[in-house]
CSV table of C-alpha atoms in Angstrom, one decimal:
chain,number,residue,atom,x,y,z
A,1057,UNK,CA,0.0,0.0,0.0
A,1058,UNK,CA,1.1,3.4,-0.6
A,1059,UNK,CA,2.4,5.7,2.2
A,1060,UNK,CA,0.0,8.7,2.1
A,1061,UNK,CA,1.3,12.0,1.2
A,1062,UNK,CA,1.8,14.7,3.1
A,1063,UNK,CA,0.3,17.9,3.4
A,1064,UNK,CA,1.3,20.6,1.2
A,1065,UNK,CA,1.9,23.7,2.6
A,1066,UNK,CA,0.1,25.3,-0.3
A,1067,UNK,CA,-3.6,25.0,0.2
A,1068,UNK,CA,-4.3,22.3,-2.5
A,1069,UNK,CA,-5.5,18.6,-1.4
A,1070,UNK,CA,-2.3,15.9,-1.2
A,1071,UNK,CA,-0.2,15.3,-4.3
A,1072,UNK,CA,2.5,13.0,-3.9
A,1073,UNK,CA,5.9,14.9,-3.6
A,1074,UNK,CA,7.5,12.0,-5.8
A,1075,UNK,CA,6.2,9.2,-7.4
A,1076,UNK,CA,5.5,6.0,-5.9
A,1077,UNK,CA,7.8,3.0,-7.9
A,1078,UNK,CA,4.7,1.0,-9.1
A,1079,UNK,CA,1.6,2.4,-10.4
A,1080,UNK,CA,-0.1,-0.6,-9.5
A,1081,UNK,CA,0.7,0.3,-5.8
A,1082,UNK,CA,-1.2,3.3,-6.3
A,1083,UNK,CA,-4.5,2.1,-7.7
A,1084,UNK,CA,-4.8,-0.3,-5.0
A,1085,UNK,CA,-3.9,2.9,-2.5
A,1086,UNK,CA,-7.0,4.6,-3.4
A,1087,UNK,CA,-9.7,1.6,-4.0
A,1088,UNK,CA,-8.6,0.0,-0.9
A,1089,UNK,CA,-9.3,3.8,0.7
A,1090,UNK,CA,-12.8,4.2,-0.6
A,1091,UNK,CA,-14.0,1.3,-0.8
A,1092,UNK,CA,-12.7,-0.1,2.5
A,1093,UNK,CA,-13.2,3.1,4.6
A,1094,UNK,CA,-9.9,4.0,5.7
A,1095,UNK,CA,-9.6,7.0,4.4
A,1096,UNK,CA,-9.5,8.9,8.2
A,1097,UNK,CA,-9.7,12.1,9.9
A,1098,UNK,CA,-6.7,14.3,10.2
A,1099,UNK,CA,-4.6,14.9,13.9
A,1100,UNK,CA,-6.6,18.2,16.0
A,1101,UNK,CA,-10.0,18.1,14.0
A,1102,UNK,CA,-12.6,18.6,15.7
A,1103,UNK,CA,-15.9,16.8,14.0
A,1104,UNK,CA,-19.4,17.4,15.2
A,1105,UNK,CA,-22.3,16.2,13.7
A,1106,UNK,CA,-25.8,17.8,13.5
A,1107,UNK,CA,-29.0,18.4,11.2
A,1108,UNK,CA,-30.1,21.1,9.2
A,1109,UNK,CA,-33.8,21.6,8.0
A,1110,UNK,CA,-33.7,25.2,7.0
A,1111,UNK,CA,-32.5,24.7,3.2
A,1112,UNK,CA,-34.3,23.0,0.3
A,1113,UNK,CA,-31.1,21.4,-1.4
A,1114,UNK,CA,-31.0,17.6,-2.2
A,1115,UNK,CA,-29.6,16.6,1.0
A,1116,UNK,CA,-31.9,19.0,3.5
A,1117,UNK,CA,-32.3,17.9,6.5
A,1118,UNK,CA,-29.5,15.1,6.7
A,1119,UNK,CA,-27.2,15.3,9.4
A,1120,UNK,CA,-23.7,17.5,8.8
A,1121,UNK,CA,-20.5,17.4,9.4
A,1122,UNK,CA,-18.8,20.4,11.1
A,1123,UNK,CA,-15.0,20.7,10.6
A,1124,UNK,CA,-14.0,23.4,12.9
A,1125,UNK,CA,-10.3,22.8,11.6
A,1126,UNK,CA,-11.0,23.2,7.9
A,1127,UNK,CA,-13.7,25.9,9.0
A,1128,UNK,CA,-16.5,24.0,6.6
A,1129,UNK,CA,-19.7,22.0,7.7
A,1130,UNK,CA,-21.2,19.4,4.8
A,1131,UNK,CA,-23.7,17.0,4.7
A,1132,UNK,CA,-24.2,13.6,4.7
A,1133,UNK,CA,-25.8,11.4,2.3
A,1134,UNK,CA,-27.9,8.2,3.2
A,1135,UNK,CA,-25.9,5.4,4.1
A,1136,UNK,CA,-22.8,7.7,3.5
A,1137,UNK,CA,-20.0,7.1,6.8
A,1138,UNK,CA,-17.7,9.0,8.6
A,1139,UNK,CA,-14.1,7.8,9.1
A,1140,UNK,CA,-13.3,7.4,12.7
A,1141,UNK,CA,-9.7,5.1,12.4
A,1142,UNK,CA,-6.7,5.9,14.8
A,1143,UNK,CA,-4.1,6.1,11.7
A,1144,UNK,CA,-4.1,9.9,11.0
A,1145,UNK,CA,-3.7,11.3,7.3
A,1146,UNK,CA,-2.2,14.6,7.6
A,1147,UNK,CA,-3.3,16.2,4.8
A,1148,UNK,CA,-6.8,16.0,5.5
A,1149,UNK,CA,-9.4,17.3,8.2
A,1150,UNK,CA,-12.5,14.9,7.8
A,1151,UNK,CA,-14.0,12.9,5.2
A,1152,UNK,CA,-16.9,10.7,4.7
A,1153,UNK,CA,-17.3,7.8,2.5
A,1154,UNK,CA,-19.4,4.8,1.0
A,1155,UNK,CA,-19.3,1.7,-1.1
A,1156,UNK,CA,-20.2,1.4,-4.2
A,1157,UNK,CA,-23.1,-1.4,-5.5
A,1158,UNK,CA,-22.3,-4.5,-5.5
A,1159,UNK,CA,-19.1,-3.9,-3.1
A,1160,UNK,CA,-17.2,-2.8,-6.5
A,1161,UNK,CA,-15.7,1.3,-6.0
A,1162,UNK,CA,-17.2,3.6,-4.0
A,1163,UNK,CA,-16.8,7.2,-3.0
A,1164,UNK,CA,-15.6,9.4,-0.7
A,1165,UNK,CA,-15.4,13.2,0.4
A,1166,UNK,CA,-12.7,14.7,2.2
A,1167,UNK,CA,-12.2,18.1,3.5
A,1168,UNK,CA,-9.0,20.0,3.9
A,1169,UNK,CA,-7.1,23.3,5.2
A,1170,UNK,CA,-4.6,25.5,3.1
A,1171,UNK,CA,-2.8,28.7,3.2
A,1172,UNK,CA,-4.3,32.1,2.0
A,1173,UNK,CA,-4.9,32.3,-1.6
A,1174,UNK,CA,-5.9,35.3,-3.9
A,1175,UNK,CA,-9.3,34.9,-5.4
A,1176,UNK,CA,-7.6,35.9,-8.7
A,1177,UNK,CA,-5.8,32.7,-8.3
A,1178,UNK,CA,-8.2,30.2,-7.3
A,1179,UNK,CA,-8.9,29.3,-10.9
A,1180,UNK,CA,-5.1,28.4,-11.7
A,1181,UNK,CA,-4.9,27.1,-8.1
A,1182,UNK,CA,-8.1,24.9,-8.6
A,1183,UNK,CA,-7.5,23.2,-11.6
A,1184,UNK,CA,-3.6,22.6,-11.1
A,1185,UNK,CA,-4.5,20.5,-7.8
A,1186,UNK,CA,-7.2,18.6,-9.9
A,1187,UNK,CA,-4.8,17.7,-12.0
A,1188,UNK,CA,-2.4,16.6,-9.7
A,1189,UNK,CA,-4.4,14.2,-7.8
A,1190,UNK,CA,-5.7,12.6,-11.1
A,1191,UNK,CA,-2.1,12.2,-12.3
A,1192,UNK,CA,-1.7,10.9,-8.3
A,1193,UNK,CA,-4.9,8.6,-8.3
A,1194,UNK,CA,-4.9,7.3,-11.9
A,1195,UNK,CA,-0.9,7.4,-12.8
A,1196,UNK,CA,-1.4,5.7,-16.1
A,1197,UNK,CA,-4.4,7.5,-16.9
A,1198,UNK,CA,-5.8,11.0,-18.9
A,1199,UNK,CA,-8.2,13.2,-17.1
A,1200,UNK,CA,-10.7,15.6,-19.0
A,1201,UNK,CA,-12.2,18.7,-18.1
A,1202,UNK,CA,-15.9,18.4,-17.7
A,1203,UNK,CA,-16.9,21.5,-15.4
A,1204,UNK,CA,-14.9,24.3,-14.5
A,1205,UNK,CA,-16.3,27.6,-12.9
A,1206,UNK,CA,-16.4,29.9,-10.3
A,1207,UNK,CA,-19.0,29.6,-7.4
A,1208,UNK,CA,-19.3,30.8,-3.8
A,1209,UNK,CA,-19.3,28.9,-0.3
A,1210,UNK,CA,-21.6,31.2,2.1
A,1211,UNK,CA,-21.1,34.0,0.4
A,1212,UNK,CA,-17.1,33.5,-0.3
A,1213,UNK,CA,-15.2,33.4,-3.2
A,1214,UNK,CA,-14.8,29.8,-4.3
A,1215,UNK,CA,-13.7,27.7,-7.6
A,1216,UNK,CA,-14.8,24.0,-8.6
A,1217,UNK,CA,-13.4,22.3,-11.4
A,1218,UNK,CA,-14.8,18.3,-12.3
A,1219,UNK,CA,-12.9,15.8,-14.1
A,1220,UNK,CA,-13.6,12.6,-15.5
A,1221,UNK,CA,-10.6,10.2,-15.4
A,1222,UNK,CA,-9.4,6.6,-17.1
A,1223,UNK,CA,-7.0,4.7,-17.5
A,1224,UNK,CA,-5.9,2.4,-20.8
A,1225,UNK,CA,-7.4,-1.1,-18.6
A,1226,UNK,CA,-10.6,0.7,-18.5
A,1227,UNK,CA,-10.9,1.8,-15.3
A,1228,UNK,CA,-12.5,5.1,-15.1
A,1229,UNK,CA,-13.5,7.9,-12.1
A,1230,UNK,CA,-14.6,11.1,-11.5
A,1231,UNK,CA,-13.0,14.2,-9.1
A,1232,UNK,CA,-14.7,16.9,-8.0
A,1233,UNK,CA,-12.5,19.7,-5.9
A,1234,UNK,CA,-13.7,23.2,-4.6
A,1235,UNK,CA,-11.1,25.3,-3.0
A,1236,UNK,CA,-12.6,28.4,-0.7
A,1237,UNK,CA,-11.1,31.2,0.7
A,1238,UNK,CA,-11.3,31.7,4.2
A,1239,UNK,CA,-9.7,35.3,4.1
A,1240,UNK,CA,-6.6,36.4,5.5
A,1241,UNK,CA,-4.4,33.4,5.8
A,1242,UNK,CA,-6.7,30.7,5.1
A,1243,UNK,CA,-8.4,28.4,2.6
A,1244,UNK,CA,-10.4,25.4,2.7
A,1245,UNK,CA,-11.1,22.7,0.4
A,1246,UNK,CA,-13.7,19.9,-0.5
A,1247,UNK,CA,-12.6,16.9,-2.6
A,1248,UNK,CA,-15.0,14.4,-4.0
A,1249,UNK,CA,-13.3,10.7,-5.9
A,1250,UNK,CA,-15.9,8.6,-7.0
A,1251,UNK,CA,-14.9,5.0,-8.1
A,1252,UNK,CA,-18.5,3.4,-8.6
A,1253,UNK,CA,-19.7,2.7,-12.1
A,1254,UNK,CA,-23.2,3.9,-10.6
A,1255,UNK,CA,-23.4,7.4,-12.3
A,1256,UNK,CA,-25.3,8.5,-9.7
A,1257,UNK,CA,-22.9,8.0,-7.0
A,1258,UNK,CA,-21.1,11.4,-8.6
A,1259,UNK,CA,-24.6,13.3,-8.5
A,1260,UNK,CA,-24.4,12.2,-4.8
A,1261,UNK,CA,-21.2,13.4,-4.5
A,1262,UNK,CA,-21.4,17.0,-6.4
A,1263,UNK,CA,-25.0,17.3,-4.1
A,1264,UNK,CA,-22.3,16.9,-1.2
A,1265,UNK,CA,-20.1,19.5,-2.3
A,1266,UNK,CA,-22.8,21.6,-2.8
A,1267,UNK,CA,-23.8,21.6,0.8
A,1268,UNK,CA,-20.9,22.9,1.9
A,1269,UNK,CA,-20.9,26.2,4.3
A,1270,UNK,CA,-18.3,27.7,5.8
A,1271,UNK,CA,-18.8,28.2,9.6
């Protein structure tokens, strides 16, 4: 299995800082994550959760995750689980995950701190770390753009960019990031990695994204 990278000090989800010797290493790094659940929260988060009836989006009234580290809440879809494993992952705050049918894939969500960023940057900033964790998650693979845009987080400047990922075996994904500026020194990001053939598993998991607030 492949050690997990660190965190940047840039705020961008991990990338790895060099490349793993075996490819293969690193596809069963990130299937055995999802669709195992071991993707885990990060050391000196602290994680409530809670529910929400006030809004009218897809997930309304599910219960939430509050990252106080990250400084974002999200919610949590049906049979969706929250990661509570004693091996820490630096680079992220919290996440959430499930299996996908049949056992095969699955998905997850993580959230994530970074250092101040510029909103005239967050586009460049954005799509670079999509990139990167493709390249990171599907080493043999090509990624294509399918959404890329500016949006807002509770009022916040914000940027999302969508790929869709495979791989010359066939294998294929989907990655969803949104990085939001917390002002001053901050930022905050969402990361979504679907690995289900269910195409609705990446409606759930742009309906998470979606959710998100910053507290």
């Amino acid at each position: 299995m492949t050690t997990p990278p660190s965190v940047s000090p840039s705020p961008l989800p991990p990338a790895p800082s060099h490349r793993p010797g075996r490819p293969r290493a690193r596809r069963a790094w990130i299937v055995g994550a999802v669709s195992a659940l071991v993707l885990v929260l990060a050391a000196g988060a602290a994680v409530w959760w809670l529910t929400r009836d006030e809004d009218s989006s897809p997930l309304a009234g599910r219960p939430r995750v509050t990252d106080d580290s990250a400084g974002l809440s999200y919610a949590v879809p049906e049979g969706w689980k929250r990661n509570d494993g004693k091996d820490l992952i630096q680079a992220f705050t919290s996440s959430i995950t499930t299996k996908g049918s049949g056992g095969q894939g699955g998905a997850a969500v993580l959230a994530g701190r970074g250092r101040g960023i510029d909103e005239s940057a967050l586009r460049q900033r954005t799509e670079t770390a999509a990139r990167s964790n493709a390249e990171f998650f599907y080493p043999d693979g090509k990624s294509t753009v399918e959404e890329s845009r500016a949006t807002t987080v509770s009022g916040r400047p914000a940027y999302t960019v969508a790929l869709n990922v495979h791989d010359d075996t066939g294998r294929a994904g989907r990655m969803r990031l949104t990085i939001v500026t917390q002002g001053g020194d901050r930022s905050a990001f969402l990361l979504g990695v679907t690995e289900s053939p269910e195409p609705g598993d990446s409606a759930v998991v742009d309906a998470v994204l979606a959710s998100a607030a910053a507290e």
